[in-house]
Each structure stands twice: as structure tokens, then as C-alpha cells.
mmCIF file of C-alpha atoms in Angstrom:
data_model
loop_
_atom_site.group_PDB
_atom_site.id
_atom_site.type_symbol
_atom_site.label_atom_id
_atom_site.label_comp_id
_atom_site.label_asym_id
_atom_site.label_seq_id
_atom_site.Cartn_x
_atom_site.Cartn_y
_atom_site.Cartn_z
ATOM 1 C CA UNK A 1 0.441 -7.235 -1.531
ATOM 2 C CA UNK A 2 1.847 -9.833 0.731
ATOM 3 C CA UNK A 3 0.000 -11.374 4.287
ATOM 4 C CA UNK A 4 1.917 -12.696 6.962
ATOM 5 C CA UNK A 5 2.899 -12.689 10.904
ATOM 6 C CA UNK A 6 6.065 -11.030 10.087
ATOM 7 C CA UNK A 7 6.227 -10.129 14.209
ATOM 8 C CA UNK A 8 5.351 -13.206 15.192
ATOM 9 C CA UNK A 9 2.231 -12.162 17.410
ATOM 10 C CA UNK A 10 -0.821 -14.569 15.980
ATOM 11 C CA UNK A 11 -2.572 -10.858 13.990
ATOM 12 C CA UNK A 12 -1.647 -10.746 10.295
ATOM 13 C CA UNK A 13 0.566 -8.309 8.891
ATOM 14 C CA UNK A 14 1.068 -6.583 5.140
ATOM 15 C CA UNK A 15 3.969 -6.524 3.159
ATOM 16 C CA UNK A 16 3.102 -4.040 0.044
ATOM 17 C CA UNK A 17 5.285 -3.155 -2.374
ATOM 18 C CA UNK A 18 5.646 1.096 -3.619
ATOM 19 C CA UNK A 19 6.680 0.630 -7.094
ATOM 20 C CA UNK A 20 7.005 4.478 -7.875
ATOM 21 C CA UNK A 21 8.740 5.096 -4.611
ATOM 22 C CA UNK A 22 11.079 2.267 -5.256
ATOM 23 C CA UNK A 23 10.057 0.798 -1.856
ATOM 24 C CA UNK A 24 8.256 -1.936 0.225
ATOM 25 C CA UNK A 25 5.708 -1.247 3.150
ATOM 26 C CA UNK A 26 5.320 -2.998 6.237
ATOM 27 C CA UNK A 27 1.861 -2.714 7.926
ATOM 28 C CA UNK A 28 1.543 -4.461 11.414
ATOM 29 C CA UNK A 29 -1.043 -5.851 11.972
ATOM 30 C CA UNK A 30 -3.350 -5.232 15.349
ATOM 31 C CA UNK A 31 -5.702 -8.316 14.790
ATOM 32 C CA UNK A 32 -8.889 -6.782 14.689
ATOM 33 C CA UNK A 33 -9.055 -5.648 11.192
ATOM 34 C CA UNK A 34 -6.611 -2.624 11.520
ATOM 35 C CA UNK A 35 -3.023 -1.894 10.333
ATOM 36 C CA UNK A 36 -0.301 0.450 11.730
ATOM 37 C CA UNK A 37 1.477 2.563 9.890
ATOM 38 C CA UNK A 38 3.982 1.050 7.611
ATOM 39 C CA UNK A 39 7.546 0.554 7.996
ATOM 40 C CA UNK A 40 8.857 1.873 4.930
ATOM 41 C CA UNK A 41 12.267 -0.368 3.526
ATOM 42 C CA UNK A 42 14.464 0.917 0.228
ATOM 43 C CA UNK A 43 14.921 -0.939 -2.062
ATOM 44 C CA UNK A 44 16.829 -0.795 -6.096
ATOM 45 C CA UNK A 45 15.003 -0.302 -9.093
ATOM 46 C CA UNK A 46 10.619 -0.117 -9.287
ATOM 47 C CA UNK A 47 9.550 -3.171 -6.490
ATOM 48 C CA UNK A 48 6.593 -4.328 -8.213
ATOM 49 C CA UNK A 49 5.414 -7.334 -6.528
ATOM 50 C CA UNK A 50 6.133 -9.913 -2.677
ATOM 51 C CA UNK A 51 6.130 -12.609 -1.795
ATOM 52 C CA UNK A 52 7.246 -14.418 1.746
ATOM 53 C CA UNK A 53 9.065 -17.491 2.887
ATOM 54 C CA UNK A 54 11.206 -19.099 4.326
ATOM 55 C CA UNK A 55 14.378 -19.030 3.094
ATOM 56 C CA UNK A 56 16.919 -18.904 6.018
ATOM 57 C CA UNK A 57 15.405 -22.186 7.956
ATOM 58 C CA UNK A 58 15.141 -20.313 10.962
ATOM 59 C CA UNK A 59 11.300 -20.561 10.858
ATOM 60 C CA UNK A 60 10.567 -17.151 10.395
ATOM 61 C CA UNK A 61 8.890 -15.540 7.608
ATOM 62 C CA UNK A 62 11.274 -13.135 5.322
ATOM 63 C CA UNK A 63 10.612 -11.785 2.209
ATOM 64 C CA UNK A 64 11.590 -11.918 -1.882
ATOM 65 C CA UNK A 65 10.691 -8.825 -3.999
ATOM 66 C CA UNK A 66 11.000 -7.971 -8.155
ATOM 67 C CA UNK A 67 12.391 -4.887 -8.960
ATOM 68 C CA UNK A 68 11.221 -4.416 -12.387
ATOM 69 C CA UNK A 69 13.398 -1.759 -14.119
ATOM 70 C CA UNK A 70 16.549 -2.544 -11.881
ATOM 71 C CA UNK A 71 16.533 -6.401 -13.334
ATOM 72 C CA UNK A 72 16.699 -8.256 -10.259
ATOM 73 C CA UNK A 73 15.308 -9.667 -6.822
ATOM 74 C CA UNK A 74 15.667 -8.920 -4.176
ATOM 75 C CA UNK A 75 15.672 -11.316 -0.398
ATOM 76 C CA UNK A 76 14.627 -9.722 2.831
ATOM 77 C CA UNK A 77 15.522 -12.463 5.850
ATOM 78 C CA UNK A 78 13.099 -11.433 8.283
ATOM 79 C CA UNK A 79 14.246 -11.256 12.103
ATOM 80 C CA UNK A 80 11.081 -12.515 14.090
ATOM 81 C CA UNK A 81 9.596 -8.941 15.610
ATOM 82 C CA UNK A 82 8.341 -7.132 12.097
ATOM 83 C CA UNK A 83 12.299 -5.833 10.816
ATOM 84 C CA UNK A 84 14.341 -8.005 8.103
ATOM 85 C CA UNK A 85 17.803 -7.602 7.081
ATOM 86 C CA UNK A 86 19.641 -5.587 5.119
ATOM 87 C CA UNK A 87 18.170 -6.342 0.925
ATOM 88 C CA UNK A 88 20.332 -9.024 -1.005
ATOM 89 C CA UNK A 89 19.956 -8.948 -4.852
ATOM 90 C CA UNK A 90 20.332 -11.298 -7.252
ATOM 91 C CA UNK A 91 20.014 -10.992 -10.856
ATOM 92 C CA UNK A 92 16.542 -12.483 -12.681
ATOM 93 C CA UNK A 93 15.802 -12.103 -17.129
ATOM 94 C CA UNK A 94 14.977 -8.335 -17.991
ATOM 95 C CA UNK A 95 12.212 -6.341 -16.229
ATOM 96 C CA UNK A 96 10.966 -8.834 -13.703
ATOM 97 C CA UNK A 97 7.052 -8.680 -13.191
ATOM 98 C CA UNK A 98 6.500 -11.456 -10.647
ATOM 99 C CA UNK A 99 7.992 -13.729 -8.343
ATOM 100 C CA UNK A 100 6.871 -17.145 -6.649
ATOM 101 C CA UNK A 101 8.753 -20.001 -4.478
ATOM 102 C CA UNK A 102 8.887 -23.543 -3.407
ATOM 103 C CA UNK A 103 10.584 -26.558 -3.212
ATOM 104 C CA UNK A 104 11.948 -27.415 -6.776
ATOM 105 C CA UNK A 105 14.379 -30.149 -5.842
ATOM 106 C CA UNK A 106 12.962 -31.490 -2.674
ATOM 107 C CA UNK A 107 16.325 -30.547 -0.409
ATOM 108 C CA UNK A 108 13.648 -28.874 2.011
ATOM 109 C CA UNK A 109 15.367 -25.492 1.209
ATOM 110 C CA UNK A 110 12.906 -23.065 -0.758
ATOM 111 C CA UNK A 111 13.420 -21.595 -4.004
ATOM 112 C CA UNK A 112 12.538 -18.909 -6.545
ATOM 113 C CA UNK A 113 10.462 -18.163 -9.908
ATOM 114 C CA UNK A 114 10.646 -14.866 -11.428
ATOM 115 C CA UNK A 115 8.530 -13.527 -14.166
ATOM 116 C CA UNK A 116 10.810 -11.654 -16.561
ATOM 117 C CA UNK A 117 8.128 -9.918 -18.448
ATOM 118 C CA UNK A 118 10.807 -7.805 -21.571
ATOM 119 C CA UNK A 119 12.443 -11.712 -21.470
ATOM 120 C CA UNK A 120 10.105 -13.319 -22.150
ATOM 121 C CA UNK A 121 11.440 -15.870 -19.907
ATOM 122 C CA UNK A 122 11.655 -17.347 -16.759
ATOM 123 C CA UNK A 123 14.269 -18.171 -13.958
ATOM 124 C CA UNK A 124 14.685 -20.272 -11.292
ATOM 125 C CA UNK A 125 16.934 -19.514 -8.523
ATOM 126 C CA UNK A 126 17.217 -22.859 -6.771
ATOM 127 C CA UNK A 127 18.117 -22.427 -2.761
ATOM 128 C CA UNK A 128 20.876 -22.691 -0.410
ATOM 129 C CA UNK A 129 18.464 -23.275 2.959
ATOM 130 C CA UNK A 130 20.811 -20.332 4.667
ATOM 131 C CA UNK A 131 19.232 -17.409 3.190
ATOM 132 C CA UNK A 132 21.269 -17.040 -0.475
ATOM 133 C CA UNK A 133 19.986 -18.353 -3.458
ATOM 134 C CA UNK A 134 22.721 -19.514 -6.452
ATOM 135 C CA UNK A 135 22.576 -17.920 -10.034
ATOM 136 C CA UNK A 136 19.731 -18.129 -12.055
ATOM 137 C CA UNK A 137 18.975 -20.408 -14.745
ATOM 138 C CA UNK A 138 16.716 -19.702 -17.925
ATOM 139 C CA UNK A 139 13.912 -20.823 -19.745
ATOM 140 C CA UNK A 140 12.131 -19.918 -22.402
ATOM 141 C CA UNK A 141 7.965 -18.688 -21.368
ATOM 142 C CA UNK A 142 5.535 -17.160 -23.892
ATOM 143 C CA UNK A 143 5.419 -13.313 -25.335
ATOM 144 C CA UNK A 144 5.940 -10.829 -21.921
ATOM 145 C CA UNK A 145 5.499 -13.295 -19.179
ATOM 146 C CA UNK A 146 3.250 -11.001 -16.533
ATOM 147 C CA UNK A 147 2.424 -13.579 -12.830
ATOM 148 C CA UNK A 148 4.142 -16.980 -11.244
ATOM 149 C CA UNK A 149 2.943 -18.975 -9.112
ATOM 150 C CA UNK A 150 3.668 -22.743 -8.585
ATOM 151 C CA UNK A 151 1.740 -26.063 -6.984
ATOM 152 C CA UNK A 152 1.777 -29.682 -8.128
ATOM 153 C CA UNK A 153 -1.024 -29.633 -11.147
ATOM 154 C CA UNK A 154 -0.499 -33.159 -11.239
ATOM 155 C CA UNK A 155 -0.134 -36.695 -8.764
ATOM 156 C CA UNK A 156 4.581 -36.679 -9.150
ATOM 157 C CA UNK A 157 4.728 -35.279 -5.745
ATOM 158 C CA UNK A 158 7.120 -32.104 -7.295
ATOM 159 C CA UNK A 159 6.271 -28.593 -7.880
ATOM 160 C CA UNK A 160 5.061 -27.276 -11.474
ATOM 161 C CA UNK A 161 5.290 -23.622 -12.329
ATOM 162 C CA UNK A 162 2.270 -21.906 -13.681
ATOM 163 C CA UNK A 163 2.489 -18.676 -16.168
ATOM 164 C CA UNK A 164 0.597 -15.263 -18.121
ATOM 165 C CA UNK A 165 1.973 -15.432 -20.843
ATOM 166 C CA UNK A 166 0.290 -10.962 -21.504
ATOM 167 C CA UNK A 167 1.164 -10.458 -24.804
ATOM 168 C CA UNK A 168 0.000 -14.162 -25.716
ATOM 169 C CA UNK A 169 -3.375 -14.713 -23.660
ATOM 170 C CA UNK A 170 -2.001 -18.307 -22.858
ATOM 171 C CA UNK A 171 -1.033 -19.382 -19.732
ATOM 172 C CA UNK A 172 2.073 -21.917 -19.822
ATOM 173 C CA UNK A 173 2.440 -24.706 -17.782
ATOM 174 C CA UNK A 174 6.576 -25.733 -16.650
ATOM 175 C CA UNK A 175 6.351 -29.531 -15.190
ATOM 176 C CA UNK A 176 8.696 -30.280 -12.610
ATOM 177 C CA UNK A 177 10.991 -32.968 -12.398
ATOM 178 C CA UNK A 178 12.103 -32.477 -9.008
ATOM 179 C CA UNK A 179 15.245 -32.174 -9.639
ATOM 180 C CA UNK A 180 15.228 -27.895 -9.967
ATOM 181 C CA UNK A 181 15.231 -28.438 -13.552
ATOM 182 C CA UNK A 182 11.427 -27.365 -15.351
ATOM 183 C CA UNK A 183 10.210 -29.268 -18.995
ATOM 184 C CA UNK A 184 9.738 -26.737 -21.805
ATOM 185 C CA UNK A 185 5.688 -24.884 -21.205
ATOM 186 C CA UNK A 186 2.721 -26.090 -22.605
ATOM 187 C CA UNK A 187 0.193 -23.900 -23.546
ATOM 188 C CA UNK A 188 -3.157 -23.080 -22.711
ATOM 189 C CA UNK A 189 -5.638 -20.887 -24.168
ATOM 190 C CA UNK A 190 -6.988 -17.808 -21.468
ATOM 191 C CA UNK A 191 -8.778 -14.976 -22.751
ATOM 192 C CA UNK A 192 -7.062 -11.545 -23.887
ATOM 193 C CA UNK A 193 -3.969 -9.885 -22.087
ATOM 194 C CA UNK A 194 -3.743 -12.180 -18.946
ATOM 195 C CA UNK A 195 -2.175 -10.185 -16.033
ATOM 196 C CA UNK A 196 -2.005 -12.222 -13.007
ATOM 197 C CA UNK A 197 -2.592 -16.285 -12.026
ATOM 198 C CA UNK A 198 -3.835 -17.934 -9.538
ATOM 199 C CA UNK A 199 -3.573 -22.027 -8.305
ATOM 200 C CA UNK A 200 -6.066 -23.438 -6.032
ATOM 201 C CA UNK A 201 -8.111 -27.254 -5.780
ATOM 202 C CA UNK A 202 -11.755 -25.311 -6.694
ATOM 203 C CA UNK A 203 -13.101 -28.941 -7.145
ATOM 204 C CA UNK A 204 -11.405 -30.889 -4.117
ATOM 205 C CA UNK A 205 -10.789 -33.199 -5.692
ATOM 206 C CA UNK A 206 -6.544 -32.954 -4.088
ATOM 207 C CA UNK A 207 -4.893 -31.236 -7.684
ATOM 208 C CA UNK A 208 -4.341 -27.777 -7.952
ATOM 209 C CA UNK A 209 -6.309 -26.276 -9.963
ATOM 210 C CA UNK A 210 -6.131 -22.290 -11.960
ATOM 211 C CA UNK A 211 -7.522 -18.910 -11.835
ATOM 212 C CA UNK A 212 -6.540 -16.163 -14.370
ATOM 213 C CA UNK A 213 -7.638 -12.965 -14.607
ATOM 214 C CA UNK A 214 -7.932 -11.451 -18.219
ATOM 215 C CA UNK A 215 -7.676 -7.463 -18.081
ATOM 216 C CA UNK A 216 -8.769 -6.790 -21.809
ATOM 217 C CA UNK A 217 -11.551 -9.240 -21.816
ATOM 218 C CA UNK A 218 -13.207 -8.720 -18.386
ATOM 219 C CA UNK A 219 -13.367 -11.980 -17.124
ATOM 220 C CA UNK A 220 -11.543 -14.737 -15.347
ATOM 221 C CA UNK A 221 -10.678 -17.951 -16.739
ATOM 222 C CA UNK A 222 -10.843 -21.176 -13.993
ATOM 223 C CA UNK A 223 -8.579 -24.372 -15.728
ATOM 224 C CA UNK A 224 -9.595 -27.652 -13.761
ATOM 225 C CA UNK A 225 -6.212 -29.627 -13.622
ATOM 226 C CA UNK A 226 -7.142 -33.791 -13.627
ATOM 227 C CA UNK A 227 -4.505 -36.251 -12.365
ATOM 228 C CA UNK A 228 -1.604 -36.435 -14.999
ATOM 229 C CA UNK A 229 -1.508 -32.391 -15.398
ATOM 230 C CA UNK A 230 -3.668 -31.528 -17.791
ATOM 231 C CA UNK A 231 -6.038 -29.158 -18.022
ATOM 232 C CA UNK A 232 -9.916 -28.642 -19.204
ATOM 233 C CA UNK A 233 -10.107 -25.907 -21.035
ATOM 234 C CA UNK A 234 -10.963 -23.137 -19.694
ATOM 235 C CA UNK A 235 -14.351 -21.812 -18.086
ATOM 236 C CA UNK A 236 -14.720 -18.004 -18.331
ATOM 237 C CA UNK A 237 -16.675 -15.604 -15.467
ATOM 238 C CA UNK A 238 -17.499 -12.240 -16.747
ATOM 239 C CA UNK A 239 -15.857 -9.416 -13.994
ATOM 240 C CA UNK A 240 -15.396 -5.615 -13.929
ATOM 241 C CA UNK A 241 -13.433 -3.648 -16.115
ATOM 242 C CA UNK A 242 -9.633 -4.358 -16.711
ATOM 243 C CA UNK A 243 -9.648 -7.284 -14.172
ATOM 244 C CA UNK A 244 -5.781 -7.632 -12.862
ATOM 245 C CA UNK A 245 -4.983 -9.762 -9.266
ATOM 246 C CA UNK A 246 -6.841 -12.197 -7.957
ATOM 247 C CA UNK A 247 -7.307 -13.894 -4.470
ATOM 248 C CA UNK A 248 -8.359 -16.294 -2.649
ATOM 249 C CA UNK A 249 -9.979 -17.331 -0.306
ATOM 250 C CA UNK A 250 -13.979 -19.028 1.878
ATOM 251 C CA UNK A 251 -15.500 -15.600 1.910
ATOM 252 C CA UNK A 252 -18.903 -17.447 2.864
ATOM 253 C CA UNK A 253 -17.705 -19.364 5.286
ATOM 254 C CA UNK A 254 -19.172 -22.495 3.146
ATOM 255 C CA UNK A 255 -16.244 -24.789 3.441
ATOM 256 C CA UNK A 256 -15.462 -23.755 -0.652
ATOM 257 C CA UNK A 257 -12.667 -22.041 -2.026
ATOM 258 C CA UNK A 258 -14.239 -18.669 -3.368
ATOM 259 C CA UNK A 259 -12.502 -15.954 -5.524
ATOM 260 C CA UNK A 260 -11.906 -12.439 -5.365
ATOM 261 C CA UNK A 261 -10.600 -10.217 -7.862
ATOM 262 C CA UNK A 262 -9.480 -6.096 -8.280
ATOM 263 C CA UNK A 263 -11.168 -4.425 -11.309
ATOM 264 C CA UNK A 264 -9.083 -1.032 -12.313
ATOM 265 C CA UNK A 265 -11.644 0.136 -15.363
ATOM 266 C CA UNK A 266 -14.116 0.176 -12.502
ATOM 267 C CA UNK A 267 -12.952 0.734 -9.336
ATOM 268 C CA UNK A 268 -14.024 -2.502 -7.756
ATOM 269 C CA UNK A 269 -13.219 -6.009 -6.383
ATOM 270 C CA UNK A 270 -15.402 -8.425 -7.716
ATOM 271 C CA UNK A 271 -15.980 -11.361 -5.367
ATOM 272 C CA UNK A 272 -17.334 -14.885 -7.276
ATOM 273 C CA UNK A 273 -18.444 -17.208 -4.672
ATOM 274 C CA UNK A 274 -16.903 -20.881 -5.344
ATOM 275 C CA UNK A 275 -19.451 -23.942 -5.714
ATOM 276 C CA UNK A 276 -16.776 -26.231 -4.731
ATOM 277 C CA UNK A 277 -16.830 -28.359 -8.268
ATOM 278 C CA UNK A 278 -14.430 -26.067 -9.992
ATOM 279 C CA UNK A 279 -17.331 -23.609 -10.524
ATOM 280 C CA UNK A 280 -18.231 -20.472 -9.393
ATOM 281 C CA UNK A 281 -21.685 -18.359 -8.434
ATOM 282 C CA UNK A 282 -23.215 -15.299 -6.625
ATOM 283 C CA UNK A 283 -20.907 -12.584 -7.860
ATOM 284 C CA UNK A 284 -20.650 -9.346 -5.691
ATOM 285 C CA UNK A 285 -19.318 -6.308 -5.705
ATOM 286 C CA UNK A 286 -17.568 -4.213 -3.372
ATOM 287 C CA UNK A 287 -17.304 -1.006 -4.783
ATOM 288 C CA UNK A 288 -13.630 1.000 -3.839
ATOM 289 C CA UNK A 289 -10.943 3.569 -4.327
ATOM 290 C CA UNK A 290 -9.255 4.862 -8.094
ATOM 291 C CA UNK A 291 -7.268 2.670 -9.342
ATOM 292 C CA UNK A 292 -7.362 -1.022 -6.825
ATOM 293 C CA UNK A 293 -4.393 -2.949 -7.633
ATOM 294 C CA UNK A 294 -2.873 -5.652 -5.398
ATOM 295 C CA UNK A 295 -5.262 -7.583 -3.057
ATOM 296 C CA UNK A 296 -4.891 -9.894 -0.684
ATOM 297 C CA UNK A 297 -7.282 -12.329 1.487
ATOM 298 C CA UNK A 298 -6.496 -11.387 5.991
ATOM 299 C CA UNK A 299 -7.148 -14.348 8.081
ATOM 300 C CA UNK A 300 -9.431 -12.722 11.185
ATOM 301 C CA UNK A 301 -11.447 -14.669 14.187
ATOM 302 C CA UNK A 302 -12.056 -17.666 11.315
ATOM 303 C CA UNK A 303 -12.867 -15.648 8.630
ATOM 304 C CA UNK A 304 -11.531 -13.346 5.767
ATOM 305 C CA UNK A 305 -11.162 -9.480 5.130
ATOM 306 C CA UNK A 306 -10.161 -7.776 2.184
ATOM 307 C CA UNK A 307 -7.034 -5.645 1.855
ATOM 308 C CA UNK A 308 -6.622 -3.308 -1.228
ATOM 309 C CA UNK A 309 -3.752 -1.318 -2.792
ATOM 310 C CA UNK A 310 -5.214 1.880 -4.590
ATOM 311 C CA UNK A 311 -2.500 3.491 -7.571
ATOM 312 C CA UNK A 312 -4.345 5.878 -7.334
ATOM 313 C CA UNK A 313 -4.170 7.833 -3.630
ATOM 314 C CA UNK A 314 -1.244 5.290 -2.377
ATOM 315 C CA UNK A 315 -3.249 3.689 -0.047
ATOM 316 C CA UNK A 316 -4.272 0.208 1.402
ATOM 317 C CA UNK A 317 -8.090 0.353 2.084
ATOM 318 C CA UNK A 318 -9.007 -2.981 4.509
ATOM 319 C CA UNK A 319 -13.050 -4.339 3.816
ATOM 320 C CA UNK A 320 -14.559 -6.212 6.886
ATOM 321 C CA UNK A 321 -15.547 -9.315 5.952
ATOM 322 C CA UNK A 322 -19.499 -9.437 7.840
ATOM 323 C CA UNK A 323 -19.956 -12.760 7.100
ATOM 324 C CA UNK A 324 -21.507 -14.602 9.908
#
């Protein structure tokens, strides 16, 4: 699930990957925490991850979707009115499970990076600036990479990549060279079977840190980065059972970054409130429907609500923030 303003009305919208039906759903927001019925777009394969970016430099949000059993990513260019052009598919490694975007070669165009679960690789596809992408370049990752994100983890001004390696219980850091290529990954230990990785500045030093959801140890790991891109030993926080997905925002309006994690085994979302120094406190649990998976923060009235996908009932639930 990803949030953006797809129809340029200043209200947050949602795009949701529907794996079993082979579609994505576009939910246009009304600006008051409610959403219109979804418009569905059929894709090849089984879409498992959807992200947003401006791939053709027209100022309108576009979409990229990882198609797990089709070994492709689909790019859908936005029309700016909540509709999208016909998807164009690009080959990746085997069983892509997540995709992220950023300008990896500093040419002003958005590029793509994909985690390929079965081939234990990541794919980098450089953007041409017109909504098309070059042929993938593959890099060896850890065992079964499941999630990927991008940020600047050091002071060299180049975007780097972080990958959650599910079956090696590590997160791999690929330092970017700034020309669209990456150095060999550096591995850091996480909890057991990490399912998601998120990059944010948790300790207010203007360098991105990492949070990792560890499905089989029922924890979230926080790894703080320093100015040269090295990460501290993980600090773990207990959450619900089988955590699978992460989101971040300032949920309690104290100007510090917080975390939200969906717990499939306990049908809940855990909120970890940040102290601003890289540590977290005061767990809050929000009960959900059965089998919550994706989670996203939705901006509204200066605060942030939560949207959660429920795989058992094929629903998106929205939880309105009551913090004033």
C-alpha cells in the first residue's frame, strides 16, 4: 500500500496491491478520513508491492508495482486525475517482492530498485526521465530478500539501498556510488526472518536510520547510522505476534518520529512512540480485523491516521487519530 495525491485535490489517496485478484485498487480520499470506492486496474502476475514516484518528470505521481509470479515490475504513469495509463512491464529477477525508487545516478530522473526473493538478488533499473526504464542490473543480496528501501546513510550525498534478507535474518546495505551502481552489500544482524525495512531519521542527526520488522522473533529492530554509513548493533523492541509491515509518522504530535507495525498473528497494530534520540517507548496497541498486513500513515489536519489492509476479508481499514 502507498499514499499519494493522485488527483491533485490536496487529499491523500491510497493505492493497494491485491495479490490474489491480480489488481491494484485506487482509493481516492475525501480529505476527512474517508475514501471513495476503489477503481481497480488489472496487472500481470500477482502484485505484492506498490510504490509511487514521478517517473516522467511531469509533476504527477506515477505507480510501480512488483508482480511476484510474473518476474516483472509494472510502471503506470499517472494522468493527474486519479487515473493511470496502461501498465508497461519490465523484467526483474525471480519472484520480485518489493520495489523502491530514487535518483541513484544523480541525473534528475527517478530510478527503480527491486528485491527478488527467489533469485536472492536486487535489480536496479535506471530511469530515462520519460517514464521508461533501462534493462535491469542485478546484484547479489542475502538469502531471500523480501523488502527494500532507499535513503542516504552517510554524508556522500548518494542514495544507498537497504534490503531485508528474510532467510538469513540480516539487513544488507548497498552503498551507492552516485552513478547508478552500488558496492557489495554490508550485512547487519536483525531479528529472525525480517519482513520489512524502513529508513527514517530516528535520532535527529539528519542521517537516515533503519527499522526492521522481524516476523519470527516478534520484534522491531532499530539500527542507528553514523556519518560514514556504519550502523549500530540493533536495539530490539517487543511488539505483537508475527509483525510484517512498517510505517512511520509523528502520531502523537510531539515532533518526533514514531513507528507503526502490523502484527498478523495477534490481529493488531503496535505503535512505538519515538523519544527523538533513536529510542522508543510507550507501546500502544490498536486491534484490527483478521490478518492485518500493509500499513500506511495518512496525513490529515496536521496529524496522521492509519490505513491497514486486512488479507482475510479483502478490506482496507482506516483508523482516525484522536490525538489533539
